[in-house]
């Protein structure tokens, strides 16, 4: 599979995110079977319409470095995201395990705190493991701010 740093989608057919399953196909097809961990975001407007998918880091078989500042830098730098108000984070587990690690939960908490300060809605953090997606929001709703 050839990896693209920025997912291209047909904007004439908007994808609306109303549940974690809304992005299952996109995430599994592009990231489910990668041999290295990828961390990225799905950028959304106020109607939860997907504006784009951005891969922010690529790591090793069992980790990828993530600095939450890059999330907000990417959203704020790209003109196509000038109507963005929220995002969904995602990363894959090449091992196929869909269990959220302590590191995954800790990162999610840091992103949630930063999003609140920056004024963005952080809707979910999805783990992609082969053909399975798992929502950290579903497992730990207390992490996410109330909209």
PDB file of N, CA and C in Angstrom, residues 51-116:
ATOM      1  N   UNK A  51     -13.352  17.912   6.834  1.00  0.00           N
ATOM      2  CA  UNK A  51     -12.622  18.833   5.963  1.00  0.00           C
ATOM      3  C   UNK A  51     -11.345  18.205   5.421  1.00  0.00           C
ATOM      4  N   UNK A  52     -10.805  17.235   6.137  1.00  0.00           N
ATOM      5  CA  UNK A  52      -9.579  16.572   5.696  1.00  0.00           C
ATOM      6  C   UNK A  52      -9.043  15.626   6.735  1.00  0.00           C
ATOM      7  N   UNK A  53      -8.112  14.785   6.277  1.00  0.00           N
ATOM      8  CA  UNK A  53      -7.413  13.838   7.143  1.00  0.00           C
ATOM      9  C   UNK A  53      -5.930  14.127   7.023  1.00  0.00           C
ATOM     10  N   UNK A  54      -5.267  14.279   8.154  1.00  0.00           N
ATOM     11  CA  UNK A  54      -3.844  14.610   8.171  1.00  0.00           C
ATOM     12  C   UNK A  54      -3.077  13.608   9.022  1.00  0.00           C
ATOM     13  N   UNK A  55      -2.050  13.016   8.454  1.00  0.00           N
ATOM     14  CA  UNK A  55      -1.119  12.205   9.233  1.00  0.00           C
ATOM     15  C   UNK A  55      -0.057  13.151   9.764  1.00  0.00           C
ATOM     16  N   UNK A  56       0.158  13.132  11.068  1.00  0.00           N
ATOM     17  CA  UNK A  56       1.081  14.063  11.699  1.00  0.00           C
ATOM     18  C   UNK A  56       2.418  13.426  12.044  1.00  0.00           C
ATOM     19  N   UNK A  57       2.413  12.156  12.412  1.00  0.00           N
ATOM     20  CA  UNK A  57       3.671  11.467  12.714  1.00  0.00           C
ATOM     21  C   UNK A  57       3.599  10.016  12.269  1.00  0.00           C
ATOM     22  N   UNK A  58       4.768   9.472  11.936  1.00  0.00           N
ATOM     23  CA  UNK A  58       4.919   8.054  11.624  1.00  0.00           C
ATOM     24  C   UNK A  58       6.072   7.551  12.478  1.00  0.00           C
ATOM     25  N   UNK A  59       5.840   6.465  13.184  1.00  0.00           N
ATOM     26  CA  UNK A  59       6.847   5.975  14.110  1.00  0.00           C
ATOM     27  C   UNK A  59       7.356   4.588  13.770  1.00  0.00           C
ATOM     28  N   UNK A  60       7.478   3.781  14.805  1.00  0.00           N
ATOM     29  CA  UNK A  60       8.009   2.430  14.669  1.00  0.00           C
ATOM     30  C   UNK A  60       6.861   1.427  14.726  1.00  0.00           C
ATOM     31  N   UNK A  61       7.181   0.159  14.920  1.00  0.00           N
ATOM     32  CA  UNK A  61       6.135  -0.861  14.968  1.00  0.00           C
ATOM     33  C   UNK A  61       5.273  -0.774  16.221  1.00  0.00           C
ATOM     34  N   UNK A  62       5.765  -0.087  17.265  1.00  0.00           N
ATOM     35  CA  UNK A  62       4.964  -0.043  18.491  1.00  0.00           C
ATOM     36  C   UNK A  62       4.856   1.329  19.152  1.00  0.00           C
ATOM     37  N   UNK A  63       5.266   2.388  18.446  1.00  0.00           N
ATOM     38  CA  UNK A  63       5.097   3.729  19.006  1.00  0.00           C
ATOM     39  C   UNK A  63       5.318   4.785  17.927  1.00  0.00           C
ATOM     40  N   UNK A  64       4.766   5.945  18.181  1.00  0.00           N
ATOM     41  CA  UNK A  64       5.040   7.108  17.340  1.00  0.00           C
ATOM     42  C   UNK A  64       5.056   8.336  18.236  1.00  0.00           C
ATOM     43  N   UNK A  65       6.014   9.218  18.044  1.00  0.00           N
ATOM     44  CA  UNK A  65       6.082  10.407  18.904  1.00  0.00           C
ATOM     45  C   UNK A  65       4.954  11.383  18.555  1.00  0.00           C
ATOM     46  N   UNK A  66       4.311  11.909  19.578  1.00  0.00           N
ATOM     47  CA  UNK A  66       3.225  12.866  19.350  1.00  0.00           C
ATOM     48  C   UNK A  66       3.393  14.035  20.299  1.00  0.00           C
ATOM     49  N   UNK A  67       3.472  15.227  19.728  1.00  0.00           N
ATOM     50  CA  UNK A  67       3.465  16.462  20.502  1.00  0.00           C
ATOM     51  C   UNK A  67       2.154  17.151  20.139  1.00  0.00           C
ATOM     52  N   UNK A  68       1.287  17.332  21.118  1.00  0.00           N
ATOM     53  CA  UNK A  68      -0.045  17.856  20.806  1.00  0.00           C
ATOM     54  C   UNK A  68      -0.023  19.208  20.109  1.00  0.00           C
ATOM     55  N   UNK A  69       1.073  19.955  20.211  1.00  0.00           N
ATOM     56  CA  UNK A  69       1.153  21.250  19.519  1.00  0.00           C
ATOM     57  C   UNK A  69       0.999  21.097  18.008  1.00  0.00           C
ATOM     58  N   UNK A  70       1.495  19.985  17.455  1.00  0.00           N
ATOM     59  CA  UNK A  70       1.434  19.829  15.994  1.00  0.00           C
ATOM     60  C   UNK A  70       0.008  19.700  15.491  1.00  0.00           C
ATOM     61  N   UNK A  71      -0.889  19.217  16.344  1.00  0.00           N
ATOM     62  CA  UNK A  71      -2.300  19.118  15.950  1.00  0.00           C
ATOM     63  C   UNK A  71      -2.831  20.510  15.613  1.00  0.00           C
ATOM     64  N   UNK A  72      -2.628  21.432  16.519  1.00  0.00           N
ATOM     65  CA  UNK A  72      -3.187  22.772  16.366  1.00  0.00           C
ATOM     66  C   UNK A  72      -2.426  23.583  15.320  1.00  0.00           C
ATOM     67  N   UNK A  73      -1.121  23.366  15.225  1.00  0.00           N
ATOM     68  CA  UNK A  73      -0.349  24.023  14.167  1.00  0.00           C
ATOM     69  C   UNK A  73      -0.883  23.642  12.803  1.00  0.00           C
ATOM     70  N   UNK A  74      -1.130  22.359  12.580  1.00  0.00           N
ATOM     71  CA  UNK A  74      -1.606  21.909  11.267  1.00  0.00           C
ATOM     72  C   UNK A  74      -2.977  22.488  10.944  1.00  0.00           C
ATOM     73  N   UNK A  75      -3.871  22.467  11.919  1.00  0.00           N
ATOM     74  CA  UNK A  75      -5.219  23.007  11.679  1.00  0.00           C
ATOM     75  C   UNK A  75      -5.158  24.499  11.372  1.00  0.00           C
ATOM     76  N   UNK A  76      -4.358  25.231  12.129  1.00  0.00           N
ATOM     77  CA  UNK A  76      -4.298  26.683  11.971  1.00  0.00           C
ATOM     78  C   UNK A  76      -3.508  27.125  10.747  1.00  0.00           C
ATOM     79  N   UNK A  77      -2.577  26.321  10.267  1.00  0.00           N
ATOM     80  CA  UNK A  77      -1.739  26.713   9.130  1.00  0.00           C
ATOM     81  C   UNK A  77      -2.411  26.510   7.780  1.00  0.00           C
ATOM     82  N   UNK A  78      -3.302  25.532   7.669  1.00  0.00           N
ATOM     83  CA  UNK A  78      -3.868  25.212   6.360  1.00  0.00           C
ATOM     84  C   UNK A  78      -5.138  26.004   6.097  1.00  0.00           C
ATOM     85  N   UNK A  79      -5.151  26.704   4.985  1.00  0.00           N
ATOM     86  CA  UNK A  79      -6.294  27.541   4.622  1.00  0.00           C
ATOM     87  C   UNK A  79      -7.582  26.730   4.498  1.00  0.00           C
ATOM     88  N   UNK A  80      -7.476  25.489   4.019  1.00  0.00           N
ATOM     89  CA  UNK A  80      -8.691  24.680   3.836  1.00  0.00           C
ATOM     90  C   UNK A  80      -9.381  24.361   5.160  1.00  0.00           C
ATOM     91  N   UNK A  81      -8.700  24.621   6.277  1.00  0.00           N
ATOM     92  CA  UNK A  81      -9.282  24.358   7.587  1.00  0.00           C
ATOM     93  C   UNK A  81      -9.760  25.633   8.288  1.00  0.00           C
ATOM     94  N   UNK A  82      -9.979  26.705   7.529  1.00  0.00           N
ATOM     95  CA  UNK A  82     -10.367  27.959   8.166  1.00  0.00           C
ATOM     96  C   UNK A  82     -11.761  27.907   8.802  1.00  0.00           C
ATOM     97  N   UNK A  83     -12.554  26.873   8.487  1.00  0.00           N
ATOM     98  CA  UNK A  83     -13.861  26.711   9.138  1.00  0.00           C
ATOM     99  C   UNK A  83     -13.835  25.582  10.172  1.00  0.00           C
ATOM    100  N   UNK A  84     -12.661  25.069  10.475  1.00  0.00           N
ATOM    101  CA  UNK A  84     -12.540  23.961  11.430  1.00  0.00           C
ATOM    102  C   UNK A  84     -12.838  24.421  12.850  1.00  0.00           C
ATOM    103  N   UNK A  85     -13.600  23.599  13.556  1.00  0.00           N
ATOM    104  CA  UNK A  85     -13.826  23.864  14.974  1.00  0.00           C
ATOM    105  C   UNK A  85     -13.556  22.628  15.837  1.00  0.00           C
ATOM    106  N   UNK A  86     -13.289  21.503  15.192  1.00  0.00           N
ATOM    107  CA  UNK A  86     -13.054  20.293  15.959  1.00  0.00           C
ATOM    108  C   UNK A  86     -12.257  19.265  15.184  1.00  0.00           C
ATOM    109  N   UNK A  87     -11.923  18.175  15.869  1.00  0.00           N
ATOM    110  CA  UNK A  87     -11.144  17.116  15.234  1.00  0.00           C
ATOM    111  C   UNK A  87     -11.309  15.810  15.997  1.00  0.00           C
ATOM    112  N   UNK A  88     -10.987  14.747  15.299  1.00  0.00           N
ATOM    113  CA  UNK A  88     -10.887  13.412  15.864  1.00  0.00           C
ATOM    114  C   UNK A  88      -9.437  12.983  15.673  1.00  0.00           C
ATOM    115  N   UNK A  89      -8.780  12.538  16.730  1.00  0.00           N
ATOM    116  CA  UNK A  89      -7.421  12.001  16.617  1.00  0.00           C
ATOM    117  C   UNK A  89      -7.531  10.504  16.332  1.00  0.00           C
ATOM    118  N   UNK A  90      -6.508   9.953  15.694  1.00  0.00           N
ATOM    119  CA  UNK A  90      -6.471   8.513  15.479  1.00  0.00           C
ATOM    120  C   UNK A  90      -5.024   8.052  15.441  1.00  0.00           C
ATOM    121  N   UNK A  91      -4.830   6.801  15.760  1.00  0.00           N
ATOM    122  CA  UNK A  91      -3.539   6.158  15.530  1.00  0.00           C
ATOM    123  C   UNK A  91      -3.776   4.663  15.370  1.00  0.00           C
ATOM    124  N   UNK A  92      -2.868   4.023  14.685  1.00  0.00           N
ATOM    125  CA  UNK A  92      -3.006   2.588  14.457  1.00  0.00           C
ATOM    126  C   UNK A  92      -2.079   1.797  15.367  1.00  0.00           C
ATOM    127  N   UNK A  93      -2.452   0.544  15.584  1.00  0.00           N
ATOM    128  CA  UNK A  93      -1.631  -0.420  16.308  1.00  0.00           C
ATOM    129  C   UNK A  93      -1.264  -1.522  15.321  1.00  0.00           C
ATOM    130  N   UNK A  94      -0.048  -1.516  14.773  1.00  0.00           N
ATOM    131  CA  UNK A  94       0.358  -2.551  13.819  1.00  0.00           C
ATOM    132  C   UNK A  94       0.257  -3.974  14.373  1.00  0.00           C
ATOM    133  N   UNK A  95       0.292  -4.113  15.695  1.00  0.00           N
ATOM    134  CA  UNK A  95       0.198  -5.438  16.318  1.00  0.00           C
ATOM    135  C   UNK A  95      -1.180  -6.063  16.150  1.00  0.00           C
ATOM    136  N   UNK A  96      -2.185  -5.233  15.845  1.00  0.00           N
ATOM    137  CA  UNK A  96      -3.557  -5.724  15.744  1.00  0.00           C
ATOM    138  C   UNK A  96      -4.332  -5.605  17.047  1.00  0.00           C
ATOM    139  N   UNK A  97      -3.681  -5.185  18.119  1.00  0.00           N
ATOM    140  CA  UNK A  97      -4.362  -5.019  19.399  1.00  0.00           C
ATOM    141  C   UNK A  97      -5.158  -3.716  19.394  1.00  0.00           C
ATOM    142  N   UNK A  98      -6.420  -3.794  19.786  1.00  0.00           N
ATOM    143  CA  UNK A  98      -7.233  -2.579  19.844  1.00  0.00           C
ATOM    144  C   UNK A  98      -7.396  -2.069  21.272  1.00  0.00           C
ATOM    145  N   UNK A  99      -6.590  -2.588  22.188  1.00  0.00           N
ATOM    146  CA  UNK A  99      -6.631  -2.151  23.582  1.00  0.00           C
ATOM    147  C   UNK A  99      -5.864  -0.838  23.722  1.00  0.00           C
ATOM    148  N   UNK A 100      -6.486   0.123  24.375  1.00  0.00           N
ATOM    149  CA  UNK A 100      -5.831   1.415  24.628  1.00  0.00           C
ATOM    150  C   UNK A 100      -4.820   1.243  25.756  1.00  0.00           C
ATOM    151  N   UNK A 101      -3.580   1.605  25.475  1.00  0.00           N
ATOM    152  CA  UNK A 101      -2.520   1.509  26.481  1.00  0.00           C
ATOM    153  C   UNK A 101      -2.614   2.687  27.449  1.00  0.00           C
ATOM    154  N   UNK A 102      -1.849   2.608  28.533  1.00  0.00           N
ATOM    155  CA  UNK A 102      -1.775   3.740  29.471  1.00  0.00           C
ATOM    156  C   UNK A 102      -1.248   4.978  28.753  1.00  0.00           C
ATOM    157  N   UNK A 103      -0.295   4.775  27.822  1.00  0.00           N
ATOM    158  CA  UNK A 103       0.247   5.895  27.046  1.00  0.00           C
ATOM    159  C   UNK A 103      -0.827   6.512  26.152  1.00  0.00           C
ATOM    160  N   UNK A 104      -1.665   5.669  25.554  1.00  0.00           N
ATOM    161  CA  UNK A 104      -2.765   6.169  24.714  1.00  0.00           C
ATOM    162  C   UNK A 104      -3.728   7.026  25.531  1.00  0.00           C
ATOM    163  N   UNK A 105      -4.063   6.562  26.730  1.00  0.00           N
ATOM    164  CA  UNK A 105      -4.984   7.306  27.596  1.00  0.00           C
ATOM    165  C   UNK A 105      -4.341   8.613  28.049  1.00  0.00           C
ATOM    166  N   UNK A 106      -3.064   8.563  28.419  1.00  0.00           N
ATOM    167  CA  UNK A 106      -2.356   9.777  28.842  1.00  0.00           C
ATOM    168  C   UNK A 106      -2.282  10.810  27.732  1.00  0.00           C
ATOM    169  N   UNK A 107      -1.974  10.369  26.517  1.00  0.00           N
ATOM    170  CA  UNK A 107      -1.931  11.282  25.376  1.00  0.00           C
ATOM    171  C   UNK A 107      -3.304  11.884  25.119  1.00  0.00           C
ATOM    172  N   UNK A 108      -4.338  11.066  25.204  1.00  0.00           N
ATOM    173  CA  UNK A 108      -5.705  11.555  24.990  1.00  0.00           C
ATOM    174  C   UNK A 108      -6.047  12.644  25.999  1.00  0.00           C
ATOM    175  N   UNK A 109      -5.644  12.459  27.232  1.00  0.00           N
ATOM    176  CA  UNK A 109      -5.907  13.465  28.268  1.00  0.00           C
ATOM    177  C   UNK A 109      -5.158  14.766  27.975  1.00  0.00           C
ATOM    178  N   UNK A 110      -3.918  14.670  27.516  1.00  0.00           N
ATOM    179  CA  UNK A 110      -3.149  15.876  27.170  1.00  0.00           C
ATOM    180  C   UNK A 110      -3.783  16.609  25.992  1.00  0.00           C
ATOM    181  N   UNK A 111      -4.214  15.860  24.983  1.00  0.00           N
ATOM    182  CA  UNK A 111      -4.852  16.486  23.814  1.00  0.00           C
ATOM    183  C   UNK A 111      -6.151  17.167  24.236  1.00  0.00           C
ATOM    184  N   UNK A 112      -6.936  16.508  25.089  1.00  0.00           N
ATOM    185  CA  UNK A 112      -8.206  17.093  25.546  1.00  0.00           C
ATOM    186  C   UNK A 112      -7.967  18.410  26.276  1.00  0.00           C
ATOM    187  N   UNK A 113      -6.957  18.454  27.135  1.00  0.00           N
ATOM    188  CA  UNK A 113      -6.653  19.677  27.873  1.00  0.00           C
ATOM    189  C   UNK A 113      -6.208  20.789  26.924  1.00  0.00           C
ATOM    190  N   UNK A 114      -5.350  20.445  25.959  1.00  0.00           N
ATOM    191  CA  UNK A 114      -4.872  21.448  25.006  1.00  0.00           C
ATOM    192  C   UNK A 114      -6.011  21.944  24.110  1.00  0.00           C
ATOM    193  N   UNK A 115      -6.879  21.050  23.690  1.00  0.00           N
ATOM    194  CA  UNK A 115      -8.010  21.445  22.826  1.00  0.00           C
ATOM    195  C   UNK A 115      -8.932  22.417  23.550  1.00  0.00           C
ATOM    196  N   UNK A 116      -9.158  22.161  24.818  1.00  0.00           N
ATOM    197  CA  UNK A 116     -10.012  23.065  25.594  1.00  0.00           C
ATOM    198  C   UNK A 116      -9.399  24.463  25.654  1.00  0.00           C
TER     199      UNK A 116
END
